[in-house]
Amino acid sequence: GEDVEQSLFLSVREGDSSVINCTYTDSSSTYLYWYKQEPGAGLQLLTYIFSNMDMKQDQRLTVLLNKKDKHLSLRIADTQTGDSAIYFCADGAGSYIPTFGRGTSLIVHP
Amino acid sequence: DTEVTQTPKHLVMGMTNKKSLKCEQHMGHRAMYWYKQKAKKPPELMFVYSYEKLSINESVPSRFSPECPNSSLLNLHLHALQPEDSALYLCASSQEGGNLFEQFFGPGTRLTVL
């Protein structure tokens, strides 16, 4: 079955870059997604990448995909305290419903 | 309007109570979902409705009963719940079809079962 792994915590200083990593197992993934969940809120789709792309940039967000190693990363440039949240990697392989990783809690210190 | 709304925000209920969670979207999406999320965990899929018909039930106990009265509304009826059912219940919707799967999530209902 599909499996998506993420580290559980990341702590950075305000203004630094954050890099959140994710690995997945299903090589038939078509789209891979990053969702953000702020405390007490639902999930918000931040960005996604199509499996034939290596990189996607969207303002402060850069997604890198290494399909050979099944490794996905999300880089947030100039991290702000408002970026503190849980970030979920999701794999859109197989069924059209994503498989979510366990989430990475990003803590941004002033 | 790109919003999914859920009511109530918070719900406390006893194990003998019957209550309902409501979800609404006006984006013309024909797929709607219920997820359960425990603290510090990813959302777990419970049900999927596609064109107002139940298409996926992830072996959810019968004390949870979904209903889709029309294409904009999704309900989750609760009866005889257990304390371990306490969680954040998230509703989501999406367009049907295609490979790009963008789900729009509501803010959730925080359920506490006493």
GROMACS .gro file of C-alpha atoms in nm, chain A residues 8-9 30-31 33 35 37 39-45 48 50 86 88 92 95-98 100-103 105, chain B residues 31 33 35 37 40-43 45 48 50 55-56 88 90 96 98-108 110:
model
   56
    8LEU     CA    1   0.748   1.525   1.297
    9PHE     CA    2   0.904   1.856   1.402
   30THR     CA    3   0.061   1.172  -1.048
   31TYR     CA    4   0.040   1.474  -0.821
   33TYR     CA    5   0.062   1.800  -0.253
   35TYR     CA    6  -0.121   2.115   0.284
   37GLN     CA    7  -0.303   2.327   0.893
   39PRO     CA    8  -0.413   2.544   1.501
   40GLY     CA    9  -0.786   2.479   1.527
   41ALA     CA   10  -0.839   2.505   1.151
   42GLY     CA   11  -0.895   2.278   0.854
   43LEU     CA   12  -0.634   2.194   0.592
   44GLN     CA   13  -0.539   2.444   0.323
   45LEU     CA   14  -0.380   2.331  -0.003
   48TYR     CA   15   0.121   2.083  -0.559
   50PHE     CA   16   0.294   1.720  -1.112
   86ILE     CA   17   0.150   2.162   1.067
   88PHE     CA   18   0.114   1.765   0.549
   92GLY     CA   19  -0.208   1.155  -0.512
   95SER     CA   20  -0.715   0.647  -0.612
   96TYR     CA   21  -0.789   1.012  -0.660
   97ILE     CA   22  -0.795   1.064  -0.284
   98PRO     CA   23  -0.457   1.169  -0.140
  100PHE     CA   24  -0.149   1.204   0.388
  101GLY     CA   25   0.177   1.187   0.578
  102ARG     CA   26   0.173   1.231   0.955
  103GLY     CA   27   0.250   1.601   0.930
  105SER     CA   28   0.499   2.072   1.301
  141ALA     CA   29  -1.756   1.530  -0.448
  143TYR     CA   30  -1.588   1.408   0.208
  145TYR     CA   31  -1.258   1.306   0.761
  147GLN     CA   32  -0.864   1.389   1.270
  150LYS     CA   33  -0.120   1.542   1.602
  151LYS     CA   34  -0.238   1.295   1.336
  152PRO     CA   35  -0.328   1.329   0.968
  153PRO     CA   36  -0.693   1.328   0.863
  155LEU     CA   37  -1.101   0.945   0.544
  158VAL     CA   38  -1.695   1.008   0.015
  160SER     CA   39  -1.990   1.161  -0.544
  165SER     CA   40  -1.913   0.606  -0.309
  166ILE     CA   41  -1.670   0.524  -0.029
  198LEU     CA   42  -1.190   1.714   1.487
  200LEU     CA   43  -1.340   1.783   0.878
  206GLU     CA   44  -1.506   1.542  -0.984
  208GLY     CA   45  -0.927   1.479  -1.359
  209ASN     CA   46  -0.596   1.393  -1.200
  210LEU     CA   47  -0.537   1.718  -1.017
  211PHE     CA   48  -0.717   1.671  -0.696
  212GLU     CA   49  -0.770   1.991  -0.502
  213GLN     CA   50  -0.974   1.946  -0.191
  214PHE     CA   51  -1.117   2.246  -0.012
  215PHE     CA   52  -1.149   2.185   0.360
  216GLY     CA   53  -1.384   2.337   0.611
  217PRO     CA   54  -1.257   2.455   0.952
  218GLY     CA   55  -1.391   2.144   1.123
  220ARG     CA   56  -1.437   1.982   1.740
   0.00000   0.00000   0.00000
